[in-house]
Amino acid sequence: MNKMETALHELSEMDELASRSSPVHKLGPTAKLISTIIYIAAVMSFGKYRLSALIPMLLWPVLLFQLSGIPVRTCFYKLRIVLPLVLAMGLFNPFFDREPMLYLGSAAVSGGVISMLTLMLKGVLCLMASFLLMATTPIDCLCASLRRLHIPKMLVTLLLLTYRYVGVMTEELAVMTEAYSLRAPGQKGIHISAWGSFLGQLLLRSMDRAQELYSSMLLRGYHEHFHYAPMKPFSAADGIYLFGSTALFLFIRFVDITRILGSRFVR
Amino acid sequence: MIEFKNVSFAYEKGRSVLSGVSFKIEKGEAVGLIGANGAGKSTVMKLLLGLIRGEGEIYVDGLEVKKDNLPEIRRKLGFVLQNSDNQMFMPTVCEDMMFAPLNYGLTRPEAEKRVDAVLERLGMTELKYRHNHRISGGEKRMAAIATVLAMEPEAVLMDEPTSALDPCNRRAVINTVKELGQTKLITSHDLDMIMDTCGRVILLSGGRIAADGPSDQILTDRELLEANRMELPLSLTPRP
């Protein structure tokens, strides 16, 4: 399998992860979507120096990983391309904010280092939450929930079709890179001189395939309205999950658990 | 059921793909549309489905193929694409099969009932909840046919239904096609399959109809076929 085929395989694995059965998978998509949004908002609202207070927010994704039976390593493996970008956030903070904030023994830790670590942790937590949502909810159900939340039809259809077309484009890319590598033995990647025509061809081929897919949809009665997966009514379990998770986020957000625990053990 | 009256089409001015094509297909008839590459077979299909517009008149069940009639016409015609990957865009076979019935106003339980009936009829119930990217090429082709049958169309159009299939899957597709009671229009280079499934053949050449008649007459006429860049079906080719 070349890199593109691996990417395609991984993309399709997301659909399979989402179709598994677990207590988390069984929850209604709307409850999961809302709680994820609240979680991300709560994480993002932490102050830039509140690293220790942010750590307990890890509890929620860890709990969901356990309940859903999805290994944490799958998450980090699938996010390996985005993670470095997230970790690069705030990389320059230590250079701009040199004010010492705490001392570890005799070593001073500047505010810049703390804010950098806080930013990194925030990014990782948001990615984990988004991954969990995608890995436990089929895309159709997610789109149906977005519609239920009155997100415009056009945006939701765009999201769904983009998700589908990414696969089409990756398939074309897989075929093209394989054809290229077979005629360029020993070459690593695509030579820069071929990038222009390669991308042009990829665009044209993807457009052709997308057009054919769209024709296939039209011929089967599509008229700008998707029939998403049936929505289960908002159940008691959904309510408990949503209420419980929101309460947990608010508790962690406004009560500095680590400080309280720390003050009990450290004088 | 299907009628072409003096239909012409050109993608570019002066480069005509079809010129003055006229034919009529009766209800329940199985017609093979054959011809060399570039003869205009796919264009005939696209014109019939209203995906492109040409000159002349095309009728499906008495309805002229024009913008206002397209939803009704497309409901009557089920089209199986050559590349099944382009036909199957939903995650599972079941969801793909339900796509058209739901668009045509059926409720989810009604659509699912129809899906079950089609899968049962084709003997592929085990594919129902399989992911589209996890099934083999032959299964995918059968599933593509199933998605079209779930529409309960009056006519089935097929573009190269047996291309890139192994002998066993090819035979399965041929048997399925033979059992379909609908009007059939099939384009293919697999002349043995056409001979097996279609009673009538239309031979296109250079955008015109070079011959139109019973399969056993046209497909056994070596001179006619060779004059139009075709060959006898393999099963009729004398072995050295």
Coordinates of C-alpha atoms in Angstrom, one line a residue:
Chain A
M1 CA 0.0 0.0 0.0
N2 CA 1.4 3.4 -0.8
K3 CA 0.9 6.4 1.5
M4 CA -2.3 7.5 -0.3
E5 CA -3.8 4.1 -0.1
T6 CA -3.0 4.0 3.6
A7 CA -4.7 7.4 4.0
L8 CA -7.7 6.1 2.1
H9 CA -7.8 3.0 4.3
E10 CA -7.6 5.1 7.4
L11 CA -10.4 7.3 6.2
S12 CA -12.6 4.3 5.7
E13 CA -11.6 3.0 9.1
M14 CA -13.3 6.0 10.6
D15 CA -16.6 4.9 9.2
E16 CA -16.0 1.5 10.7
L17 CA -15.1 2.9 14.1
A18 CA -18.3 4.9 14.0
S19 CA -20.4 1.9 13.3
R20 CA -19.2 -0.1 16.3
S21 CA -21.4 -0.7 19.3
S22 CA -20.6 0.6 22.7
P23 CA -22.4 2.7 25.4
V24 CA -20.9 5.8 23.8
H25 CA -21.8 4.8 20.3
K26 CA -25.4 4.2 21.5
L27 CA -25.8 7.7 22.8
G28 CA -27.7 10.2 20.6
P29 CA -25.5 12.2 18.2
T30 CA -27.1 15.5 19.3
A31 CA -26.1 15.0 22.9
K32 CA -22.6 14.0 21.8
L33 CA -22.3 16.9 19.5
I34 CA -23.5 19.5 22.0
S35 CA -21.3 18.1 24.8
T36 CA -18.3 18.2 22.5
I37 CA -18.9 21.8 21.6
I38 CA -19.3 22.7 25.3
Y39 CA -16.1 20.7 26.1
I40 CA -14.1 22.6 23.4
A41 CA -15.5 25.9 24.6
A42 CA -14.6 25.1 28.2
V43 CA -11.1 24.0 27.3
M44 CA -10.5 27.1 25.2
S45 CA -11.8 29.4 28.0
F46 CA -9.0 28.5 30.4
G47 CA -6.5 31.2 31.0
K48 CA -3.1 30.9 29.3
Y49 CA -1.2 30.3 32.6
R50 CA -3.8 27.8 34.1
L51 CA -2.0 24.7 33.0
S52 CA -2.5 22.7 36.2
A53 CA -6.2 23.6 36.3
L54 CA -6.6 22.3 32.7
I55 CA -5.1 18.9 33.3
P56 CA -8.3 17.4 34.9
M57 CA -10.1 18.1 31.6
L58 CA -8.2 15.0 30.4
L59 CA -10.6 13.0 32.5
W60 CA -13.5 13.2 30.1
P61 CA -11.7 12.0 26.9
V62 CA -9.9 9.3 28.8
L63 CA -13.3 8.1 30.2
L64 CA -14.9 8.1 26.7
F65 CA -12.0 6.2 25.2
Q66 CA -12.5 3.5 27.9
L67 CA -16.2 3.3 27.4
S68 CA -16.1 3.3 23.7
G69 CA -13.4 0.7 23.4
I70 CA -11.4 2.8 21.1
P71 CA -7.7 2.7 21.9
V72 CA -6.1 6.0 22.6
R73 CA -3.2 5.1 20.4
T74 CA -5.6 4.9 17.4
C75 CA -6.5 8.5 18.1
F76 CA -2.9 9.7 18.2
Y77 CA -2.0 7.6 15.2
K78 CA -4.7 9.1 13.1
L79 CA -4.0 12.6 14.3
R80 CA -0.2 12.2 13.7
I81 CA -0.2 14.7 10.8
V82 CA -2.2 17.4 12.6
L83 CA -0.7 17.0 16.1
P84 CA 2.7 18.6 15.2
L85 CA 0.8 21.6 13.9
V86 CA -1.1 21.8 17.1
L87 CA 2.0 21.4 19.2
A88 CA 3.7 24.1 17.2
M89 CA 1.2 26.6 18.6
G90 CA 2.7 28.9 21.1
L91 CA 6.2 27.7 20.2
F92 CA 7.5 31.2 20.4
N93 CA 5.8 32.1 23.6
P94 CA 9.0 31.3 25.7
F95 CA 10.9 33.9 23.7
F96 CA 8.3 36.7 24.3
D97 CA 7.3 36.0 27.9
R98 CA 10.4 35.5 30.0
E99 CA 8.9 36.5 33.3
P100 CA 9.6 33.6 35.8
M101 CA 6.3 32.2 37.1
L102 CA 7.5 29.3 39.3
Y103 CA 10.6 27.6 40.4
L104 CA 11.2 23.9 40.1
G105 CA 14.0 23.5 42.6
S106 CA 16.4 26.2 41.6
A107 CA 15.2 26.3 37.9
A108 CA 12.9 29.2 37.0
V109 CA 10.0 28.4 34.6
S110 CA 8.9 31.4 32.6
G111 CA 5.3 32.4 31.9
G112 CA 6.1 31.7 28.2
V113 CA 6.8 28.1 28.8
I114 CA 3.6 27.7 30.9
S115 CA 1.5 29.4 28.3
M116 CA 3.1 27.3 25.5
L117 CA 2.3 24.1 27.4
T118 CA -1.2 25.3 28.1
L119 CA -1.8 26.0 24.4
M120 CA -0.4 22.6 23.4
L121 CA -2.6 20.8 25.9
K122 CA -5.7 22.8 24.8
G123 CA -5.0 21.8 21.2
V124 CA -4.5 18.2 22.0
L125 CA -7.7 18.1 24.2
C126 CA -9.8 19.7 21.4
L127 CA -8.4 17.3 18.8
M128 CA -9.1 14.3 21.1
A129 CA -12.7 15.5 21.7
S130 CA -13.3 16.0 18.0
F131 CA -11.8 12.6 17.2
L132 CA -14.0 10.9 19.7
L133 CA -17.1 12.5 18.3
M134 CA -16.2 11.4 14.7
A135 CA -15.1 7.9 15.9
T136 CA -18.3 7.2 17.8
T137 CA -20.9 8.9 15.5
P138 CA -21.5 8.1 11.8
I139 CA -21.2 11.2 9.6
D140 CA -24.8 10.9 8.5
C141 CA -26.0 11.0 12.1
L142 CA -23.7 13.9 12.8
C143 CA -25.1 15.8 9.8
A144 CA -28.7 15.0 10.9
S145 CA -27.9 16.4 14.4
L146 CA -26.5 19.6 12.8
R147 CA -29.7 20.0 10.9
R148 CA -31.6 19.4 14.1
L149 CA -29.6 22.3 15.6
H150 CA -30.8 24.4 12.6
I151 CA -27.4 24.7 11.0
P152 CA -28.2 25.8 7.4
K153 CA -28.9 22.9 5.0
M154 CA -26.3 24.1 2.5
L155 CA -23.5 24.0 5.1
V156 CA -24.4 20.5 6.3
T157 CA -24.7 19.2 2.7
L158 CA -21.3 20.7 2.0
L159 CA -19.8 19.0 5.0
L160 CA -21.2 15.6 4.1
L161 CA -20.2 15.9 0.4
T162 CA -16.7 17.1 1.3
Y163 CA -16.3 14.1 3.6
R164 CA -17.3 11.8 0.8
Y165 CA -15.3 13.6 -1.9
V166 CA -12.1 13.6 0.2
G167 CA -12.2 9.8 -0.4
V168 CA -12.6 10.2 -4.1
M169 CA -9.8 12.7 -4.4
T170 CA -7.5 10.5 -2.3
E171 CA -8.3 7.5 -4.5
E172 CA -7.3 9.5 -7.6
L173 CA -4.1 10.6 -5.8
A174 CA -3.3 7.0 -4.8
V175 CA -3.6 5.9 -8.5
M176 CA -1.5 8.8 -9.7
T177 CA 1.3 8.5 -7.2
E178 CA 1.5 4.7 -7.8
A179 CA 1.7 5.3 -11.6
Y180 CA 4.3 8.0 -11.0
S181 CA 6.4 5.8 -8.7
L182 CA 6.4 2.9 -11.1
R183 CA 8.0 5.1 -13.7
A184 CA 10.3 6.8 -11.4
P185 CA 12.1 4.0 -9.5
G186 CA 14.3 5.0 -6.6
Q187 CA 12.8 8.5 -6.5
K188 CA 11.3 9.6 -3.1
G189 CA 8.0 11.4 -3.5
I190 CA 7.1 13.5 -6.5
H191 CA 9.8 15.6 -8.0
I192 CA 9.2 19.3 -7.7
S193 CA 9.2 19.7 -11.6
A194 CA 6.2 17.4 -11.8
W195 CA 4.1 19.1 -9.1
G196 CA 2.3 21.5 -11.4
S197 CA 1.1 19.0 -13.9
F198 CA 0.5 16.5 -11.2
L199 CA -1.8 18.8 -9.3
G200 CA -3.5 20.0 -12.5
Q201 CA -4.2 16.4 -13.5
L202 CA -5.4 15.5 -10.0
L203 CA -7.9 18.4 -10.0
L204 CA -9.2 17.5 -13.5
R205 CA -9.5 13.8 -12.6
S206 CA -11.2 14.5 -9.3
M207 CA -13.6 16.9 -11.0
D208 CA -14.5 14.2 -13.6
R209 CA -15.1 11.7 -10.9
A210 CA -17.1 14.1 -8.8
Q211 CA -19.2 15.0 -11.8
E212 CA -19.9 11.4 -12.4
L213 CA -20.8 10.8 -8.8
Y214 CA -23.1 13.8 -8.9
S215 CA -24.7 12.5 -12.1
S216 CA -25.3 9.2 -10.3
M217 CA -27.0 11.1 -7.4
L218 CA -29.1 13.1 -9.8
L219 CA -30.2 9.9 -11.7
R220 CA -31.4 8.5 -8.4
G221 CA -33.6 11.3 -7.6
Y222 CA -31.3 13.6 -5.6
H223 CA -32.7 17.2 -5.5
E224 CA -30.5 19.1 -3.0
H225 CA -32.0 17.3 -0.1
F226 CA -30.2 14.5 1.7
H227 CA -32.2 12.0 3.7
Y228 CA -29.9 11.6 6.7
A229 CA -30.0 8.7 9.1
P230 CA -33.1 8.5 11.2
M231 CA -32.9 10.5 14.4
K232 CA -33.6 8.8 17.6
P233 CA -35.6 11.0 20.0
F234 CA -33.6 12.7 22.7
S235 CA -33.6 9.9 25.3
A236 CA -33.1 10.0 29.1
A237 CA -29.6 8.6 28.7
D238 CA -28.8 11.5 26.3
G239 CA -30.1 13.9 28.8
I240 CA -28.1 12.4 31.7
Y241 CA -25.0 12.3 29.5
L242 CA -25.3 15.9 28.4
F243 CA -26.2 17.1 31.9
G244 CA -23.5 15.1 33.6
S245 CA -20.7 16.0 31.1
T246 CA -21.7 19.7 31.2
A247 CA -21.7 19.7 35.0
L248 CA -18.2 18.0 35.0
F249 CA -16.8 20.6 32.6
L250 CA -18.2 23.5 34.6
F251 CA -16.9 22.0 37.8
I252 CA -13.4 21.5 36.4
R253 CA -13.5 25.0 34.8
F254 CA -14.5 26.9 37.9
V255 CA -13.0 24.7 40.7
D256 CA -9.3 24.4 40.6
I257 CA -9.1 20.7 41.6
T258 CA -5.4 20.4 41.2
R259 CA -4.8 23.4 43.5
I260 CA -7.1 22.0 46.1
L261 CA -5.5 18.6 45.9
G262 CA -2.1 20.1 45.9
S263 CA -2.8 22.2 48.9
R264 CA -3.7 19.1 50.8
F265 CA -0.4 17.4 50.2
V266 CA 2.1 20.2 49.7
R267 CA 2.6 23.0 52.1
Chain B
M1 CA -40.7 2.9 -24.3
I2 CA -37.6 4.7 -25.7
E3 CA -37.5 6.6 -29.0
F4 CA -34.8 8.6 -30.7
K5 CA -35.9 10.8 -33.6
N6 CA -33.2 12.2 -35.8
V7 CA -30.9 12.9 -32.8
S8 CA -27.6 14.6 -33.3
F9 CA -25.0 15.8 -30.9
A10 CA -21.6 17.5 -31.0
Y11 CA -19.3 18.3 -28.0
E12 CA -17.6 20.9 -30.2
K13 CA -18.9 22.7 -33.3
G14 CA -18.0 20.7 -36.4
R15 CA -17.0 17.5 -34.4
S16 CA -20.2 15.6 -34.5
V17 CA -20.5 12.6 -32.2
L18 CA -24.0 11.5 -33.2
S19 CA -25.7 12.5 -36.4
G20 CA -29.3 11.7 -37.3
V21 CA -29.8 8.7 -35.0
S22 CA -33.3 7.3 -34.9
F23 CA -34.5 4.1 -33.2
K24 CA -37.3 2.8 -31.1
I25 CA -37.2 0.4 -28.3
E26 CA -40.4 -1.3 -27.2
K27 CA -41.4 -2.1 -23.7
G28 CA -39.7 -5.2 -22.4
E29 CA -37.2 -5.4 -25.2
A30 CA -33.5 -6.1 -24.4
V31 CA -31.3 -4.1 -26.8
G32 CA -27.5 -4.2 -27.0
L33 CA -25.8 -1.0 -28.1
I34 CA -22.4 -1.9 -29.6
G35 CA -19.7 0.0 -31.5
A36 CA -16.1 0.8 -31.4
N37 CA -14.6 3.3 -29.0
G38 CA -15.9 6.8 -29.8
A39 CA -18.8 5.4 -31.8
G40 CA -21.3 7.4 -29.6
K41 CA -22.6 4.7 -27.2
S42 CA -22.1 6.6 -24.0
T43 CA -23.4 9.8 -25.7
V44 CA -26.7 8.0 -26.5
M45 CA -27.0 7.0 -22.8
K46 CA -26.2 10.5 -21.6
L47 CA -28.7 12.0 -24.0
L48 CA -31.4 9.6 -22.9
L49 CA -30.8 10.4 -19.3
G50 CA -30.9 14.1 -19.9
L51 CA -27.3 14.6 -18.7
I52 CA -26.5 16.4 -22.0
R53 CA -28.8 18.1 -24.6
G54 CA -28.6 17.5 -28.3
E55 CA -30.7 18.2 -31.4
G56 CA -33.7 16.1 -32.3
E57 CA -36.3 14.5 -30.1
I58 CA -36.0 11.8 -27.5
Y59 CA -39.0 10.2 -25.8
V60 CA -39.2 7.9 -22.8
D61 CA -42.6 6.4 -22.3
G62 CA -44.2 9.2 -24.3
L63 CA -42.4 11.9 -22.3
E64 CA -40.0 14.1 -24.2
V65 CA -36.5 14.3 -22.6
K66 CA -36.4 18.0 -21.6
K67 CA -35.7 19.8 -18.4
D68 CA -39.3 19.8 -17.1
N69 CA -39.7 16.1 -17.6
L70 CA -36.3 15.0 -16.2
P71 CA -37.4 14.0 -12.7
E72 CA -40.2 11.8 -14.1
I73 CA -38.0 10.3 -16.8
R74 CA -35.1 9.6 -14.4
R75 CA -37.5 7.8 -12.1
K76 CA -38.4 5.5 -15.0
L77 CA -34.8 4.8 -16.0
G78 CA -32.2 3.0 -13.8
F79 CA -28.6 3.6 -15.0
V80 CA -25.8 1.3 -13.9
L81 CA -22.5 3.1 -14.4
Q82 CA -19.4 1.4 -15.8
N83 CA -17.4 2.4 -12.7
S84 CA -19.3 1.0 -9.6
D85 CA -17.2 3.2 -7.3
N86 CA -18.8 6.2 -8.8
Q87 CA -22.2 4.8 -8.3
M88 CA -21.8 3.7 -4.6
F89 CA -21.1 6.8 -2.6
M90 CA -22.9 6.0 0.7
P91 CA -21.0 4.1 3.5
T92 CA -22.9 0.8 3.3
V93 CA -24.7 -1.2 0.5
C94 CA -28.0 -0.8 2.4
E95 CA -27.7 3.0 2.6
D96 CA -26.8 3.2 -1.0
M97 CA -29.7 1.1 -2.0
M98 CA -32.1 3.3 0.1
F99 CA -30.8 6.5 -1.4
A100 CA -33.2 6.5 -4.5
P101 CA -36.3 5.2 -2.7
L102 CA -36.0 7.8 0.0
N103 CA -35.5 10.5 -2.6
Y104 CA -38.7 9.3 -4.3
G105 CA -40.7 9.7 -1.1
L106 CA -40.7 6.3 0.5
T107 CA -40.4 6.1 4.2
R108 CA -37.4 4.5 5.7
P109 CA -39.2 1.2 6.6
E110 CA -40.7 1.0 3.1
A111 CA -37.3 1.7 1.5
E112 CA -35.6 -0.9 3.7
K113 CA -38.3 -3.5 2.8
R114 CA -37.6 -2.8 -0.8
V115 CA -33.8 -3.2 -0.2
D116 CA -34.5 -6.5 1.5
A117 CA -36.6 -7.7 -1.4
V118 CA -34.0 -6.8 -4.0
L119 CA -31.1 -8.4 -2.1
E120 CA -33.2 -11.5 -1.5
R121 CA -34.0 -11.7 -5.2
L122 CA -30.3 -11.3 -6.2
G123 CA -29.2 -13.7 -3.5
M124 CA -26.9 -11.2 -1.8
T125 CA -28.5 -10.6 1.6
E126 CA -25.2 -10.9 3.3
L127 CA -24.0 -7.7 1.7
K128 CA -26.7 -5.5 3.2
Y129 CA -24.7 -4.0 6.0
R130 CA -21.3 -4.4 4.4
H131 CA -19.2 -1.3 3.8
N132 CA -18.9 -0.3 0.2
H133 CA -15.1 -0.1 0.4
R134 CA -14.9 -3.6 1.9
I135 CA -16.6 -5.5 -0.9
S136 CA -14.9 -7.0 -3.9
G137 CA -15.2 -5.7 -7.5
G138 CA -17.7 -8.3 -8.4
E139 CA -19.8 -7.8 -5.3
K140 CA -19.7 -4.0 -5.9
R141 CA -21.0 -4.5 -9.5
M142 CA -23.9 -6.6 -8.3
A143 CA -24.5 -4.1 -5.5
A144 CA -24.5 -1.3 -8.1
I145 CA -27.2 -3.2 -10.1
A146 CA -29.1 -3.7 -6.8
T147 CA -29.1 0.0 -6.1
V148 CA -30.7 0.6 -9.4
L149 CA -33.3 -2.2 -9.0
A150 CA -34.3 -0.7 -5.7
M151 CA -35.6 2.2 -7.7
E152 CA -38.0 -0.2 -9.4
P153 CA -37.3 1.4 -12.8
E154 CA -39.3 0.6 -15.9
A155 CA -36.1 0.4 -18.0
V156 CA -32.5 -0.5 -17.0
L157 CA -29.6 1.1 -18.8
M158 CA -26.2 -0.4 -18.3
D159 CA -22.8 0.8 -19.3
E160 CA -20.3 -2.0 -19.7
P161 CA -21.8 -4.2 -16.9
T162 CA -19.3 -7.0 -17.3
S163 CA -16.0 -5.0 -17.7
A164 CA -13.2 -5.9 -15.4
L165 CA -15.0 -8.9 -13.9
D166 CA -13.6 -12.4 -13.5
P167 CA -15.5 -15.2 -15.3
C168 CA -17.5 -16.2 -12.3
N169 CA -18.7 -12.7 -11.4
R170 CA -19.3 -12.0 -15.1
R171 CA -21.6 -15.0 -15.3
A172 CA -23.4 -13.9 -12.2
V173 CA -24.0 -10.4 -13.7
I174 CA -25.2 -12.0 -17.0
N175 CA -27.6 -14.3 -15.2
T176 CA -29.0 -11.3 -13.2
V177 CA -29.3 -9.2 -16.4
K178 CA -31.1 -12.0 -18.2
E179 CA -33.6 -12.4 -15.3
L180 CA -34.6 -8.7 -15.3
G181 CA -38.0 -8.2 -16.7
Q182 CA -37.6 -4.5 -17.5
T183 CA -36.7 -2.9 -20.8
K184 CA -32.9 -3.1 -21.2
L185 CA -30.4 -1.0 -23.1
I186 CA -26.9 -2.3 -22.6
T187 CA -23.7 -0.9 -24.0
S188 CA -20.8 -3.2 -24.1
H189 CA -17.7 -4.5 -25.9
D190 CA -18.5 -7.9 -24.4
L191 CA -20.3 -9.3 -27.5
D192 CA -20.8 -12.7 -26.0
M193 CA -22.7 -11.1 -23.1
I194 CA -24.8 -9.0 -25.5
M195 CA -25.6 -12.2 -27.5
D196 CA -26.6 -13.9 -24.3
T197 CA -28.8 -11.1 -22.9
C198 CA -30.1 -9.1 -25.8
G199 CA -32.5 -10.1 -28.6
R200 CA -31.7 -7.1 -30.6
V201 CA -28.5 -5.1 -31.4
I202 CA -27.9 -1.6 -32.6
L203 CA -24.5 -1.2 -34.1
L204 CA -23.2 2.4 -33.9
S205 CA -20.3 3.6 -36.1
G206 CA -19.0 7.1 -36.4
G207 CA -22.1 8.5 -34.8
R208 CA -24.6 6.8 -37.1
I209 CA -26.5 3.6 -36.9
A210 CA -24.7 1.1 -39.1
A211 CA -27.1 -1.8 -38.4
D212 CA -30.1 -2.5 -36.3
G213 CA -31.6 -6.0 -36.0
P214 CA -31.7 -9.4 -34.2
S215 CA -28.5 -10.2 -32.3
D216 CA -28.0 -13.6 -34.0
Q217 CA -28.0 -11.9 -37.4
I218 CA -25.8 -8.9 -36.6
L219 CA -23.3 -10.6 -34.2
T220 CA -22.7 -13.4 -36.7
D221 CA -22.0 -11.1 -39.6
R222 CA -18.2 -10.9 -39.7
E223 CA -18.1 -8.5 -42.7
L224 CA -20.4 -6.1 -41.1
L225 CA -18.6 -6.2 -37.7
E226 CA -15.2 -5.9 -39.2
A227 CA -16.3 -3.0 -41.5
N228 CA -17.2 -1.2 -38.3
R229 CA -14.0 -1.9 -36.3
M230 CA -15.6 -4.8 -34.4
E231 CA -15.0 -8.6 -34.3
L232 CA -17.1 -11.7 -34.0
P233 CA -18.0 -12.7 -30.4
L234 CA -15.2 -14.9 -29.0
S235 CA -17.6 -17.8 -28.8
L236 CA -18.1 -17.6 -32.6
T237 CA -14.5 -17.1 -33.5
P238 CA -13.1 -20.2 -35.1
R239 CA -10.1 -21.6 -33.1
P240 CA -6.9 -22.3 -35.0

